[in-house]
mmCIF file of C-alpha atoms in Angstrom:
data_model
loop_
_atom_site.group_PDB
_atom_site.id
_atom_site.type_symbol
_atom_site.label_atom_id
_atom_site.label_comp_id
_atom_site.label_asym_id
_atom_site.label_seq_id
_atom_site.Cartn_x
_atom_site.Cartn_y
_atom_site.Cartn_z
ATOM 1 C CA GLN A 148 -23.334 -14.037 9.095
ATOM 2 C CA VAL A 149 -20.564 -12.968 10.813
ATOM 3 C CA GLN A 150 -20.933 -11.774 14.277
ATOM 4 C CA LEU A 151 -18.849 -9.378 16.675
ATOM 5 C CA GLN A 152 -18.668 -9.332 20.789
ATOM 6 C CA GLU A 153 -16.124 -6.950 22.625
ATOM 7 C CA SER A 154 -16.406 -8.416 26.405
ATOM 8 C CA GLY A 155 -13.811 -6.607 29.058
ATOM 9 C CA PRO A 156 -13.801 -5.100 31.916
ATOM 10 C CA GLY A 157 -16.699 -2.601 32.372
ATOM 11 C CA LEU A 158 -14.742 -0.211 35.376
ATOM 12 C CA VAL A 159 -11.007 0.468 35.227
ATOM 13 C CA LYS A 160 -9.033 2.000 37.869
ATOM 14 C CA PRO A 161 -6.824 5.624 36.322
ATOM 15 C CA SER A 162 -3.665 4.837 36.095
ATOM 16 C CA GLU A 163 -4.298 0.597 35.582
ATOM 17 C CA THR A 164 -4.800 -0.346 31.467
ATOM 18 C CA LEU A 165 -7.958 -1.790 29.786
ATOM 19 C CA SER A 166 -8.373 -4.265 28.421
ATOM 20 C CA LEU A 167 -10.975 -5.547 26.007
ATOM 21 C CA THR A 168 -11.231 -8.786 22.881
ATOM 22 C CA CYS A 169 -13.276 -8.943 20.339
ATOM 23 C CA THR A 170 -14.469 -12.812 19.287
ATOM 24 C CA VAL A 171 -15.481 -13.290 15.339
ATOM 25 C CA SER A 172 -18.083 -15.516 14.528
ATOM 26 C CA GLY A 173 -19.958 -17.170 11.648
ATOM 27 C CA ALA A 174 -16.125 -16.445 9.547
ATOM 28 C CA SER A 175 -12.572 -15.762 9.388
ATOM 29 C CA MET A 176 -11.080 -13.631 10.409
ATOM 30 C CA ASN A 177 -8.497 -13.866 6.821
ATOM 31 C CA ASN A 178 -8.191 -10.637 4.311
ATOM 32 C CA TYR A 179 -9.571 -8.413 6.942
ATOM 33 C CA TYR A 180 -8.869 -5.432 8.805
ATOM 34 C CA TRP A 181 -9.826 -5.565 12.287
ATOM 35 C CA THR A 182 -10.490 -2.684 14.335
ATOM 36 C CA TRP A 183 -11.049 -0.057 18.089
ATOM 37 C CA ILE A 184 -13.082 2.769 17.430
ATOM 38 C CA ARG A 185 -14.262 4.492 20.865
ATOM 39 C CA GLN A 186 -17.236 6.940 21.547
ATOM 40 C CA PRO A 187 -17.345 9.270 25.138
ATOM 41 C CA PRO A 188 -21.040 9.113 26.552
ATOM 42 C CA GLY A 189 -22.717 11.737 23.858
ATOM 43 C CA LYS A 190 -19.688 12.442 21.335
ATOM 44 C CA GLY A 191 -18.753 11.906 18.424
ATOM 45 C CA LEU A 192 -16.690 8.522 17.353
ATOM 46 C CA GLU A 193 -12.834 8.419 17.466
ATOM 47 C CA TRP A 194 -10.623 5.715 15.978
ATOM 48 C CA ILE A 195 -8.699 3.950 17.891
ATOM 49 C CA GLY A 196 -6.425 1.771 15.246
ATOM 50 C CA TYR A 197 -6.783 -1.277 13.472
ATOM 51 C CA ILE A 198 -4.412 -5.024 13.231
ATOM 52 C CA TYR A 199 -4.422 -6.372 9.582
ATOM 53 C CA TYR A 200 -5.482 -10.092 10.223
ATOM 54 C CA SER A 201 -1.342 -10.339 9.289
ATOM 55 C CA GLY A 202 -0.960 -8.756 12.748
ATOM 56 C CA SER A 203 0.508 -5.174 11.002
ATOM 57 C CA THR A 204 -1.182 -2.620 13.228
ATOM 58 C CA ASN A 205 -1.790 1.423 13.080
ATOM 59 C CA TYR A 206 -2.843 3.155 15.647
ATOM 60 C CA ASN A 207 -4.397 6.995 17.047
ATOM 61 C CA PRO A 208 -1.538 9.207 16.659
ATOM 62 C CA SER A 209 -2.618 10.094 19.988
ATOM 63 C CA LEU A 210 -2.872 7.703 21.463
ATOM 64 C CA LYS A 211 -0.079 5.572 19.827
ATOM 65 C CA SER A 212 2.094 5.437 23.748
ATOM 66 C CA ARG A 213 -0.554 3.986 24.826
ATOM 67 C CA VAL A 214 -2.028 1.044 23.037
ATOM 68 C CA THR A 215 -1.801 -2.548 21.624
ATOM 69 C CA ILE A 216 -3.784 -3.820 19.545
ATOM 70 C CA SER A 217 -3.315 -7.871 18.508
ATOM 71 C CA VAL A 218 -4.577 -10.787 16.680
ATOM 72 C CA ASP A 219 -5.194 -14.556 17.869
ATOM 73 C CA THR A 220 -6.356 -15.852 14.559
ATOM 74 C CA SER A 221 -6.757 -19.300 15.198
ATOM 75 C CA LYS A 222 -8.840 -18.596 18.719
ATOM 76 C CA ASN A 223 -10.791 -16.124 16.337
ATOM 77 C CA GLN A 224 -10.611 -12.949 18.575
ATOM 78 C CA PHE A 225 -8.830 -9.804 18.439
ATOM 79 C CA SER A 226 -7.664 -7.675 21.111
ATOM 80 C CA LEU A 227 -7.096 -4.134 22.720
ATOM 81 C CA GLU A 228 -4.791 -2.839 25.333
ATOM 82 C CA LEU A 229 -4.968 1.282 26.329
ATOM 83 C CA ASN A 230 -1.980 2.310 29.413
ATOM 84 C CA SER A 231 -2.356 4.693 31.932
ATOM 85 C CA VAL A 232 -5.715 5.621 31.789
ATOM 86 C CA THR A 233 -7.863 8.133 32.722
ATOM 87 C CA ALA A 234 -11.703 9.677 32.875
ATOM 88 C CA ALA A 235 -10.038 10.983 29.289
ATOM 89 C CA ASP A 236 -10.419 7.579 28.137
ATOM 90 C CA THR A 237 -14.256 6.580 29.273
ATOM 91 C CA ALA A 238 -16.509 5.682 26.652
ATOM 92 C CA MET A 239 -18.662 2.856 24.793
ATOM 93 C CA TYR A 240 -15.573 0.979 23.008
ATOM 94 C CA TYR A 241 -16.272 -0.780 19.621
ATOM 95 C CA CYS A 242 -15.396 -3.264 17.561
ATOM 96 C CA ALA A 243 -15.617 -3.035 13.801
ATOM 97 C CA ARG A 244 -14.519 -6.036 10.670
ATOM 98 C CA GLY A 245 -13.101 -3.539 7.482
ATOM 99 C CA GLY A 246 -12.425 -5.137 3.992
ATOM 100 C CA ARG A 247 -9.994 -1.450 4.072
ATOM 101 C CA ARG A 248 -8.312 -0.677 6.599
ATOM 102 C CA ASP A 249 -11.428 2.874 5.446
ATOM 103 C CA VAL A 250 -14.667 1.347 5.715
ATOM 104 C CA TYR A 251 -16.643 -0.359 8.728
ATOM 105 C CA ILE A 252 -18.562 -2.278 7.507
ATOM 106 C CA ARG A 253 -20.238 -4.661 10.576
ATOM 107 C CA TRP A 254 -19.562 -3.917 13.895
ATOM 108 C CA GLY A 255 -19.877 -4.679 17.236
ATOM 109 C CA GLN A 256 -22.210 -3.462 19.793
ATOM 110 C CA GLY A 257 -19.884 -1.549 21.513
ATOM 111 C CA THR A 258 -18.939 -2.214 25.667
ATOM 112 C CA LEU A 259 -18.389 0.500 27.654
ATOM 113 C CA VAL A 260 -15.919 0.975 29.654
ATOM 114 C CA THR A 261 -15.854 3.214 32.838
ATOM 115 C CA VAL A 262 -12.301 4.895 34.405
ATOM 116 C CA SER A 263 -12.979 5.604 37.794
ATOM 117 C CA SER A 264 -11.712 4.494 41.059
ATOM 118 C CA GLN B 291 -12.307 19.127 17.694
ATOM 119 C CA SER B 292 -12.794 16.240 15.259
ATOM 120 C CA VAL B 293 -10.032 16.629 11.669
ATOM 121 C CA LEU B 294 -13.686 16.102 9.792
ATOM 122 C CA THR B 295 -16.386 18.909 10.153
ATOM 123 C CA GLN B 296 -20.199 18.527 9.255
ATOM 124 C CA PRO B 297 -22.935 20.538 10.958
ATOM 125 C CA PRO B 298 -24.497 19.840 14.751
ATOM 126 C CA SER B 299 -28.219 19.454 13.953
ATOM 127 C CA VAL B 300 -30.142 18.990 11.576
ATOM 128 C CA SER B 301 -34.365 18.933 10.367
ATOM 129 C CA ALA B 302 -37.448 18.200 8.134
ATOM 130 C CA ALA B 303 -40.354 16.783 8.106
ATOM 131 C CA PRO B 304 -41.485 13.581 7.080
ATOM 132 C CA GLY B 305 -41.452 13.533 3.322
ATOM 133 C CA GLN B 306 -39.551 15.253 3.442
ATOM 134 C CA ARG B 307 -35.383 15.803 1.489
ATOM 135 C CA VAL B 308 -32.485 16.557 3.642
ATOM 136 C CA THR B 309 -28.385 16.760 2.988
ATOM 137 C CA ILE B 310 -25.875 16.311 5.264
ATOM 138 C CA SER B 311 -22.158 17.998 4.718
ATOM 139 C CA CYS B 312 -19.131 16.488 5.997
ATOM 140 C CA SER B 313 -15.679 18.949 4.830
ATOM 141 C CA GLY B 314 -12.065 18.275 5.370
ATOM 142 C CA SER B 315 -8.885 18.773 3.515
ATOM 143 C CA SER B 316 -6.302 17.373 1.237
ATOM 144 C CA SER B 317 -5.331 15.435 3.451
ATOM 145 C CA ASN B 318 -8.809 13.371 3.557
ATOM 146 C CA ILE B 319 -11.435 13.489 1.565
ATOM 147 C CA GLY B 320 -9.988 15.053 -0.772
ATOM 148 C CA ASN B 321 -7.739 12.729 -1.833
ATOM 149 C CA ASN B 322 -9.482 8.973 -0.124
ATOM 150 C CA TYR B 323 -12.940 7.846 -0.299
ATOM 151 C CA VAL B 324 -15.539 8.934 2.238
ATOM 152 C CA SER B 325 -18.465 6.593 3.956
ATOM 153 C CA TRP B 326 -21.366 7.509 6.310
ATOM 154 C CA TYR B 327 -22.720 5.317 8.680
ATOM 155 C CA GLN B 328 -26.142 5.968 10.726
ATOM 156 C CA GLN B 329 -25.705 5.472 14.530
ATOM 157 C CA LEU B 330 -29.922 5.470 15.536
ATOM 158 C CA PRO B 331 -30.100 6.239 19.566
ATOM 159 C CA GLY B 332 -28.738 3.121 21.469
ATOM 160 C CA THR B 333 -26.339 1.259 19.417
ATOM 161 C CA ALA B 334 -23.430 0.901 17.725
ATOM 162 C CA PRO B 335 -23.040 2.715 13.624
ATOM 163 C CA LYS B 336 -23.935 0.704 10.898
ATOM 164 C CA LEU B 337 -22.507 1.617 7.198
ATOM 165 C CA LEU B 338 -24.485 3.721 4.941
ATOM 166 C CA ILE B 339 -22.826 4.778 2.244
ATOM 167 C CA TYR B 340 -18.694 3.375 0.916
ATOM 168 C CA ASP B 341 -17.240 4.520 -1.583
ATOM 169 C CA ASN B 342 -18.451 7.914 -1.995
ATOM 170 C CA ASN B 343 -21.448 7.388 -2.735
ATOM 171 C CA LYS B 344 -21.290 3.606 -3.013
ATOM 172 C CA ARG B 345 -24.752 1.010 -0.764
ATOM 173 C CA PRO B 346 -24.363 -1.726 0.803
ATOM 174 C CA SER B 347 -26.999 -4.722 -0.043
ATOM 175 C CA GLY B 348 -29.683 -4.085 1.911
ATOM 176 C CA ILE B 349 -29.459 0.231 2.858
ATOM 177 C CA PRO B 350 -32.240 1.425 0.628
ATOM 178 C CA ASP B 351 -31.796 3.899 -2.254
ATOM 179 C CA ARG B 352 -33.460 6.814 0.278
ATOM 180 C CA PHE B 353 -30.346 7.249 0.699
ATOM 181 C CA SER B 354 -27.246 8.516 -1.494
ATOM 182 C CA GLY B 355 -23.882 10.181 -1.036
ATOM 183 C CA SER B 356 -21.115 12.299 -3.641
ATOM 184 C CA LYS B 357 -17.701 14.113 -2.711
ATOM 185 C CA SER B 358 -16.536 17.020 -4.747
ATOM 186 C CA GLY B 359 -13.348 17.960 -3.494
ATOM 187 C CA THR B 360 -12.597 18.475 -0.752
ATOM 188 C CA SER B 361 -16.232 18.235 0.452
ATOM 189 C CA ALA B 362 -19.341 15.209 0.753
ATOM 190 C CA THR B 363 -22.423 14.564 1.371
ATOM 191 C CA LEU B 364 -24.966 12.387 2.150
ATOM 192 C CA GLY B 365 -28.220 13.016 0.373
ATOM 193 C CA ILE B 366 -31.878 11.398 1.796
ATOM 194 C CA THR B 367 -35.309 11.792 0.287
ATOM 195 C CA GLY B 368 -38.793 10.342 1.833
ATOM 196 C CA LEU B 369 -37.815 11.451 5.018
ATOM 197 C CA GLN B 370 -39.183 8.869 7.319
ATOM 198 C CA THR B 371 -39.709 9.307 11.185
ATOM 199 C CA GLY B 372 -37.118 6.193 11.375
ATOM 200 C CA ASP B 373 -34.494 8.274 9.662
ATOM 201 C CA GLU B 374 -33.465 10.081 13.291
ATOM 202 C CA ALA B 375 -30.011 8.765 13.601
ATOM 203 C CA ASP B 376 -26.371 10.741 14.548
ATOM 204 C CA TYR B 377 -24.776 10.101 11.072
ATOM 205 C CA TYR B 378 -20.809 10.126 10.644
ATOM 206 C CA CYS B 379 -18.735 10.664 7.710
ATOM 207 C CA GLY B 380 -15.633 8.882 7.876
ATOM 208 C CA THR B 381 -12.302 8.893 5.947
ATOM 209 C CA TRP B 382 -8.433 8.161 6.137
ATOM 210 C CA ASP B 383 -6.229 11.016 6.942
ATOM 211 C CA GLY B 384 -2.469 10.197 4.620
ATOM 212 C CA SER B 385 -0.454 13.089 6.384
ATOM 213 C CA LEU B 386 -2.157 10.573 10.248
ATOM 214 C CA SER B 387 -1.757 7.943 8.884
ATOM 215 C CA ALA B 388 -5.341 7.337 11.074
ATOM 216 C CA GLY B 389 -8.756 6.804 9.261
ATOM 217 C CA VAL B 390 -10.103 10.160 11.410
ATOM 218 C CA PHE B 391 -14.538 10.498 11.550
ATOM 219 C CA GLY B 392 -16.743 14.105 11.218
ATOM 220 C CA GLY B 393 -18.162 14.958 14.363
ATOM 221 C CA GLY B 394 -21.333 13.601 13.985
ATOM 222 C CA THR B 395 -24.959 15.117 12.137
ATOM 223 C CA LYS B 396 -28.284 14.723 14.369
ATOM 224 C CA LEU B 397 -30.968 14.324 12.330
ATOM 225 C CA THR B 398 -34.476 15.604 13.332
ATOM 226 C CA GLY B 399 -37.756 15.649 12.017
ATOM 227 C CA LEU B 400 -39.833 18.111 12.241
#
């Protein structure tokens, strides 16, 4: 049974870079899309972007200038970097796996990131 | 403001049937598959329906999905207290070249 686990700092200062890693266990990363999705407290889901196992990426146009998603299949991990963060980036961040770019079959439990000085 | 439009809340009595709507446009629902996710309080979302009307293994047939034009609907029959959750629709938007979600619908029991 595949499992995903997010990890990274829970507190980031304004203007700095948010960095998270999703570790995949129980399955290969090959032939899947790996997606980051976030949810501000009390609000709905926002798609951040995906990386295919081969390395191709696609980002939310509203975040594109600040986002980088990378993958390391040898470590069974993929990562999210979001720079120049503000309080508006405070959210629960989820990583997810899908066989296609538009369906998120398996989710991590999420990690809360707060942007505050 | 979400690209897909859902009612903020719906309610129904235990045992009854409830539907949740999701409205979009030709750039998203009109030309792509729709998925539905259930988010129980304090947990990560879980895939309920994909490809408009397919259920992943383990999802009971009380849950169903349909799509017509630029709208989709999630149906839940025989409502149980354990179904009280937030429900989100999602799809791909070809114009944005991005995944999009509805704002979510909170299902409460009467």
